[in-house]
XYZ file of C-alpha atoms in Angstrom:
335
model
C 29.625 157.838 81.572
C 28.961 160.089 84.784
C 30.534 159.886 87.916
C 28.813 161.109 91.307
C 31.112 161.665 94.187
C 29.584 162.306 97.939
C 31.016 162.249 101.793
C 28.683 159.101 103.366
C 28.884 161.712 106.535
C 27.114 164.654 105.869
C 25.929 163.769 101.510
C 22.849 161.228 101.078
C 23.903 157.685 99.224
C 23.149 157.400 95.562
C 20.131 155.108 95.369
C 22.109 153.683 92.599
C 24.644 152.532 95.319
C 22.628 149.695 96.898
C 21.145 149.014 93.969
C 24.643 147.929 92.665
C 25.370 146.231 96.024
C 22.125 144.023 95.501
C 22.640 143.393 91.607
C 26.258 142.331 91.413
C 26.400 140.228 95.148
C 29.244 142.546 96.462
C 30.322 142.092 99.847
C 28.799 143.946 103.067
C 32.352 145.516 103.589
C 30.700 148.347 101.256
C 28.174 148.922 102.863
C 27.680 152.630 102.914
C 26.213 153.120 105.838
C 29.410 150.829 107.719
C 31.736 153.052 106.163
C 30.075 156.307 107.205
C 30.704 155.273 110.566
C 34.242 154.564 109.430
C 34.796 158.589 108.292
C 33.646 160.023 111.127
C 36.567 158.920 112.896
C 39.000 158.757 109.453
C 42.328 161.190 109.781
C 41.200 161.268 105.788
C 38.004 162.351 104.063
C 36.360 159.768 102.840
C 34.780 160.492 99.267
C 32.395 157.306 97.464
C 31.951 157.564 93.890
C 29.221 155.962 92.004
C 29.379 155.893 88.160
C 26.376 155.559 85.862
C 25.830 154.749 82.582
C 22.430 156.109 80.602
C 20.942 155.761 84.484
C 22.164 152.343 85.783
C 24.930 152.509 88.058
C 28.333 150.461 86.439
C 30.679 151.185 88.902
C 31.834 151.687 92.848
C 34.551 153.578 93.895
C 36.133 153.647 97.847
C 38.935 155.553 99.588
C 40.043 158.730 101.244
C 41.781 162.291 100.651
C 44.641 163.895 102.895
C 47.649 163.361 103.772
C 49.900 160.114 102.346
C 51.773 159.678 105.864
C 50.708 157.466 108.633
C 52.647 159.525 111.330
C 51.473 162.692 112.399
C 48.921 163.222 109.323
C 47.485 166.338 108.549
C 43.825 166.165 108.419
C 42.330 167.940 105.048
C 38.840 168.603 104.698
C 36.750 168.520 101.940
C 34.199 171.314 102.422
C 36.635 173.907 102.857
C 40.042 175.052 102.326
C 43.097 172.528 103.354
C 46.266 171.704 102.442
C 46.996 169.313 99.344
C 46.573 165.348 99.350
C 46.168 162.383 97.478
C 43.049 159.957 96.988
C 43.727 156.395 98.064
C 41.097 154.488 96.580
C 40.886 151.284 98.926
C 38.191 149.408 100.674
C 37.995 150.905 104.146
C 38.792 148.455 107.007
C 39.917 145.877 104.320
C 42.513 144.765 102.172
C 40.762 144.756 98.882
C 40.518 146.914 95.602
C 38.866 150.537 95.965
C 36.864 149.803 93.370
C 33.998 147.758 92.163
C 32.815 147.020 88.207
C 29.579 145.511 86.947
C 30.066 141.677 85.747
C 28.835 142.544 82.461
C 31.042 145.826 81.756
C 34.089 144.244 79.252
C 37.640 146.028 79.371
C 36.600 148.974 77.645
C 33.638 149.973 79.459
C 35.891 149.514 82.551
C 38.656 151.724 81.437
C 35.528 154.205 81.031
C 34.348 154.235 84.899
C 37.676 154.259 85.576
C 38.371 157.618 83.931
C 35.123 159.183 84.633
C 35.521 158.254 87.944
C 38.948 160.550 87.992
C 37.500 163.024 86.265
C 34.806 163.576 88.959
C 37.779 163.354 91.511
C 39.804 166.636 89.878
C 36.276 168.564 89.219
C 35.199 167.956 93.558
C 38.966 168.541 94.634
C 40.765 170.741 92.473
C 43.956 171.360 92.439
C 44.696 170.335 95.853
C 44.575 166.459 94.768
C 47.671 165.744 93.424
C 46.675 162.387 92.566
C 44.950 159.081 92.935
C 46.669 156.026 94.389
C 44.823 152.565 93.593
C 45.654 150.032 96.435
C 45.606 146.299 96.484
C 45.086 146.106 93.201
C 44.767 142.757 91.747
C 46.848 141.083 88.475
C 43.444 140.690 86.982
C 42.495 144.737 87.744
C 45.889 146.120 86.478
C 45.543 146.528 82.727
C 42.268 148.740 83.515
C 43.721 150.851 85.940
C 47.828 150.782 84.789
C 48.916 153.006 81.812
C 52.533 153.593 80.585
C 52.174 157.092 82.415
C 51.650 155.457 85.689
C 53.741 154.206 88.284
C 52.908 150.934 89.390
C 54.343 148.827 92.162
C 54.076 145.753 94.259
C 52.711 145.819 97.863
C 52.233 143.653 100.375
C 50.327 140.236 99.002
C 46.951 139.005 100.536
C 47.425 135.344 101.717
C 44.502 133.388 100.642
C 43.344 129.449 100.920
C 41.686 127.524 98.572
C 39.043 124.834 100.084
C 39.513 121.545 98.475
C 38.509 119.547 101.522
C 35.489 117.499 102.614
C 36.263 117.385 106.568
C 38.506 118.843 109.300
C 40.212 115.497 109.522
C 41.090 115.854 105.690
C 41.903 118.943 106.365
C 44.043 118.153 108.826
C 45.781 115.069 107.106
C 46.882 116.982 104.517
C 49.316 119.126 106.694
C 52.506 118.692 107.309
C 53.221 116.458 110.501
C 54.273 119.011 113.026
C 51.299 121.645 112.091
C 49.129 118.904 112.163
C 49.570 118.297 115.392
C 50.200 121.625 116.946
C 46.998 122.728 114.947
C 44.891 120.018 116.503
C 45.889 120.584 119.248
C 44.608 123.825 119.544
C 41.339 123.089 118.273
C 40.866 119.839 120.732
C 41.999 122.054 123.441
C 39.747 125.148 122.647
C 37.085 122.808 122.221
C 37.753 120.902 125.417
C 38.540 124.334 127.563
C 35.007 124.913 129.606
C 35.756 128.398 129.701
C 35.216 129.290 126.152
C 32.081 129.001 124.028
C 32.906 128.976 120.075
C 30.691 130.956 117.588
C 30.976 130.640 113.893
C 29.197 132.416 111.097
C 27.157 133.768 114.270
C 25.751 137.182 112.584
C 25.841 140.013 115.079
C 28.214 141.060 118.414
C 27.964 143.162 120.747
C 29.540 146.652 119.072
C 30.695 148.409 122.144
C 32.846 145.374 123.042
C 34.145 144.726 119.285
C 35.557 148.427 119.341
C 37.071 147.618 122.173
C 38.947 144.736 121.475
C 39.971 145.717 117.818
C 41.622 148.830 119.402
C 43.735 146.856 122.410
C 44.879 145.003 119.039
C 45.853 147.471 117.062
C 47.373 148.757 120.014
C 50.110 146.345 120.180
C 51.344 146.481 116.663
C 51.824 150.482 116.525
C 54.667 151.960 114.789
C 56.562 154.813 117.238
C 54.416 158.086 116.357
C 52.114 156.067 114.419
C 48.563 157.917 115.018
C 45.879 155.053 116.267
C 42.428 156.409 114.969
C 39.241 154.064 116.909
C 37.193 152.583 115.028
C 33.851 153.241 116.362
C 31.361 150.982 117.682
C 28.902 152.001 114.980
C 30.362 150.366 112.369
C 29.956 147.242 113.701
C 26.469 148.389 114.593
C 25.510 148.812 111.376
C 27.000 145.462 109.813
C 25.280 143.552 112.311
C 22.666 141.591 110.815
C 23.583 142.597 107.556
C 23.455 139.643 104.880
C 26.647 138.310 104.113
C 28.617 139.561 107.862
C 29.765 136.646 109.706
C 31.526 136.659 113.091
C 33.684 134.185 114.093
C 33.926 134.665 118.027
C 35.101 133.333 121.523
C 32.788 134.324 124.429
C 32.605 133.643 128.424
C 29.956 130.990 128.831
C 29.016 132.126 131.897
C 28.848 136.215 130.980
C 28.462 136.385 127.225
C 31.257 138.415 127.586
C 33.404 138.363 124.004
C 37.104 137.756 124.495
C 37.780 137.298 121.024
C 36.167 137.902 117.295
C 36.985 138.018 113.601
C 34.799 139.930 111.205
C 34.216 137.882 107.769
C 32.255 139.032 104.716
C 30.606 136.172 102.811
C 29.628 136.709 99.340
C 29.847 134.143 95.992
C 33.427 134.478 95.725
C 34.160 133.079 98.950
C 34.778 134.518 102.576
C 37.146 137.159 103.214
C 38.568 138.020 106.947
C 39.354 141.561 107.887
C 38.821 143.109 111.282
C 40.188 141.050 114.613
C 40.145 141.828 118.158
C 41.131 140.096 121.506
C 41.270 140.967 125.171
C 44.668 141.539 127.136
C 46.478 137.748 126.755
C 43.265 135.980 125.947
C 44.375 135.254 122.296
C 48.091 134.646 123.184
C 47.325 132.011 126.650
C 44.724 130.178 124.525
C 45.597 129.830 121.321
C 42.483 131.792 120.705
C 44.116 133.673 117.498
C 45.036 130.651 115.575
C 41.455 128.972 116.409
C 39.587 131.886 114.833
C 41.395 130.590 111.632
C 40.455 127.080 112.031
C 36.858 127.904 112.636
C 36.561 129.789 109.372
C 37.972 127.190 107.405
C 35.860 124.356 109.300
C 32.977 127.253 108.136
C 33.947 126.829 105.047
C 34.295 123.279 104.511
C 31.055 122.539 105.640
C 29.428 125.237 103.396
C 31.659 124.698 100.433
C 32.894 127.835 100.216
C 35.324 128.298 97.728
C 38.256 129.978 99.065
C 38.999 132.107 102.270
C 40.967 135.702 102.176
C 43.120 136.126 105.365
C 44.444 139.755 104.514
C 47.877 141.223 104.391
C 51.055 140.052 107.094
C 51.858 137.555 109.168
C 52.637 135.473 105.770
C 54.299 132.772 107.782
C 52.055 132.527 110.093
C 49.157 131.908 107.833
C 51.180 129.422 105.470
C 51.027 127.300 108.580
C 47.389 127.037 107.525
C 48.602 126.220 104.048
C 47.613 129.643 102.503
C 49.307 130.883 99.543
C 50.214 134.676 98.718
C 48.369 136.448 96.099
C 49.777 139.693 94.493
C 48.754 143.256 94.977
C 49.905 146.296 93.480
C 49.415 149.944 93.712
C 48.967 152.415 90.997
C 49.455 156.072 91.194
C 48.087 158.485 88.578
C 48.520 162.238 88.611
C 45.320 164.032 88.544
């Protein structure tokens, strides 16, 4: 197996990449043009890596190079000289594995991309990677990427619900007593508020505005010295429209104007939530936060969609929803 590594900025994509994309069903979140946009503004370089086998691409590989601390990081550059880092093979802007395997590749063959994969990591960086950390790996993922050299740890869990519903009301019914009504509440009343227009599955916004409102977010859940790096309006550019990208939004009725959004990915396994944004008190006054959650699972009733991701924290929150944790795990390998 071969492994081709390029920086989506400034390196042309591997035809063999949306090929993949398009043969397997994998989610818009890796789309390469989407997380282009994501490196230009990434403290990290972010390197792709596509691995072939006799010509037909087998495996996709995500993350970013530099520094391991969140505080004060030390930007190190690809093209040139910079100080050493570690690759932290992730899905940009999501809580999922860094990686991606063709359905038909058995345990073997995976082990394979996997190591080819590395070995085109050492030969681009050198000495200066110290090593590759696989986040959010999965139980079902860890014998490929785990040896007995490498360390391997829980992290944080995703929090996921399974659909076995037929309705909102059965939904709802199967709650305990005070969710159920709190939760209904805020539906009814988002519903009844004339002030708010609801839009689920809807499959564009407007970019400027979802930048905007994912930063004020993020904004209010920094960690003292903790570096907050925009996401740029281009990202969101380039999703929308794409097949599988769902929005799940509040707007003014009057102005169009967005006060609220969460950005879904659709794709056979289910639907899986990742970026959020609100405007200054909108979510908090009007329950507007918890209502995004009951619109994608009203979404996914009516579709039959098999199970919804929600992402990492608030784990209380979301079990008022009834989702359960899922673990993750992250491996680290010296290179």
């Amino acid at each position: 197996m071969r492994a081709e590594l390029f920086d989506p900025r400034t390196e042309a994509v591997p035809a063999e990449w949306d090929k993949f994309l398009r043969d397997e069903g994998a989610p818009a979140a890796w789309d390469a043009g989407a997380l282009a946009a994501v490196a230009w503004t990434s403290l990290r370089t972010v390197l792709l890596g596509v691995v072939a086998d006799g010509g037909q691409a087998v495996a996709l590989f995500c993350g970013d190079f530099g520094s391991p601390r969140r505080r004060n990081p030390v930007y190190s550059p690809v093209g040139g000289p910079g100080r050493p880092g570690v690759y932290f093979s992730r899905i940009l802007m999501g809580f999922d594995e860094g990686f991606l395997f063709a359905t038909h590749l058995d345990h073997a063959g995976r082990v394979a991309a996997r190591r080819a994969f590395e070995r085109a990591l050492k030969a681009r960086l050198g000495r200066r990677c110290l090593g590759v950390v696989y986040q959010n790996v999965s139980a079902a993922a860890l014998p490929v990427m785990r040896t007995a050299a490498r360390l391997c740890r829980p992290v944080s869990p995703n929090t996921v619900l399974v659909n076995r519903w037929q309705s909102m009301e059965e939904y709802f019914a199967g709650l305990p007593r005070d969710r159920r009504r709190r939760l209904r509440r805020t539906y009814a009343d988002v519903d009844a508020d004339s002030g708010l227009r609801v839009g689920a599955g809807v499959p564009a916004v407007d970019p400027v505005e979802a930048a905007r409102l994912e930063q004020l977010t993020r904004l209010k859940h920094l960690s003292p010295g903790e570096v907050l790096v925009p996401l740029p309006s281009l990202y969101f550019e380039r999703l929308n429209h794409r097949d599988g990208v769902r929005y799940f939004v509040h707007t003014d009725p009057a102005t169009g104007a967005l006060l609220s959004f969460d950005l879904s990915f659709e794709h056979a396994a289910g639907l899986v939530t990742t970026v959020t944004g609100s405007a200054a008190g909108a979510a908090t006054g009007r329950g507007l936060y918890w209502d995004l959650y009951l619109r994608e699972i009203e979404y996914a009733i009516e579709r039959g969609v098999p199970r919804l991701e929600f992402g990492k924290g608030l784990v209380e929150l979301k079990a008022r929803f009834g989702c359960v944790t899922v673990p993750q795990y992250a491996v680290a390998a010296p290179l």
